[in-house]
Amino acid sequence: MQFCDECGSMMHTEGDTWVCRSCENEEPRDSQAEAAMAIQDGQRDDGAPAVADATQGATETMQEPCPADDCDSDRADYEMLPKPGGSYEVRLFTCVECGHKWRES
């Protein structure tokens, strides 16, 4: 894979030349450099790397009645999440007794 020195776009091969489809910059192909490029053949896929999530397990418990009809618990875990498309957060609740989930209305 080759990237354009002019605009940074990915270049494509046309014969013995690398061609940028964005700015039309052309560079000669180098067979030794291309031989050193890594390919996927023979590589193993270990899956996506593990990423630490700072919000994982960051719930707190508070007094909040469960809205489920068959539950009379008054305790729920909650977490704050940014609301999509907005600048404020929404509070998500999970009942500690029955596991029912709801959001603050």
Short mmCIF file of N, CA, C and O in Angstrom, two decimals, residues 16-17 21 28 44 48 64 75 79 81 92 95:
data_model
loop_
_atom_site.label_atom_id
_atom_site.label_comp_id
_atom_site.label_asym_id
_atom_site.label_seq_id
_atom_site.Cartn_x
_atom_site.Cartn_y
_atom_site.Cartn_z
N ASP A 16 3.39 0.24 -14.24
CA ASP A 16 4.61 0.44 -13.45
C ASP A 16 4.56 1.73 -12.65
O ASP A 16 5.60 2.26 -12.25
N THR A 17 3.37 2.25 -12.39
CA THR A 17 3.24 3.55 -11.73
C THR A 17 2.20 3.49 -10.62
O THR A 17 1.17 2.83 -10.74
N ARG A 21 -5.68 8.91 -7.13
CA ARG A 21 -6.95 9.26 -7.78
C ARG A 21 -7.50 10.59 -7.28
O ARG A 21 -8.41 11.13 -7.88
N PRO A 28 6.84 6.32 -9.59
CA PRO A 28 7.23 5.01 -10.13
C PRO A 28 7.15 3.93 -9.05
O PRO A 28 7.37 4.20 -7.87
N ARG A 44 -1.95 -14.40 11.30
CA ARG A 44 -3.07 -14.90 12.09
C ARG A 44 -3.90 -13.72 12.60
O ARG A 44 -3.38 -12.63 12.80
N ALA A 48 -9.87 -8.36 17.72
CA ALA A 48 -9.65 -6.96 18.09
C ALA A 48 -8.85 -6.90 19.39
O ALA A 48 -9.02 -7.73 20.27
N GLU A 64 -34.05 4.60 44.01
CA GLU A 64 -34.87 4.89 42.83
C GLU A 64 -35.84 3.71 42.69
O GLU A 64 -35.41 2.57 42.54
N ARG A 75 -34.05 0.32 45.01
CA ARG A 75 -32.62 0.59 44.79
C ARG A 75 -32.27 0.24 43.34
O ARG A 75 -32.73 -0.76 42.79
N GLU A 79 -25.79 4.84 35.71
CA GLU A 79 -24.60 5.37 35.05
C GLU A 79 -25.02 6.52 34.16
O GLU A 79 -26.14 6.56 33.66
N LEU A 81 -24.51 8.67 30.77
CA LEU A 81 -24.00 8.55 29.40
C LEU A 81 -24.37 9.79 28.62
O LEU A 81 -25.43 10.37 28.83
N LEU A 92 -28.95 6.16 33.07
CA LEU A 92 -29.50 4.83 32.81
C LEU A 92 -29.53 4.06 34.12
O LEU A 92 -28.53 4.00 34.83
N CYS A 95 -32.25 -2.05 37.94
CA CYS A 95 -32.74 -2.46 39.25
C CYS A 95 -31.80 -3.50 39.86
O CYS A 95 -31.40 -4.45 39.18
#
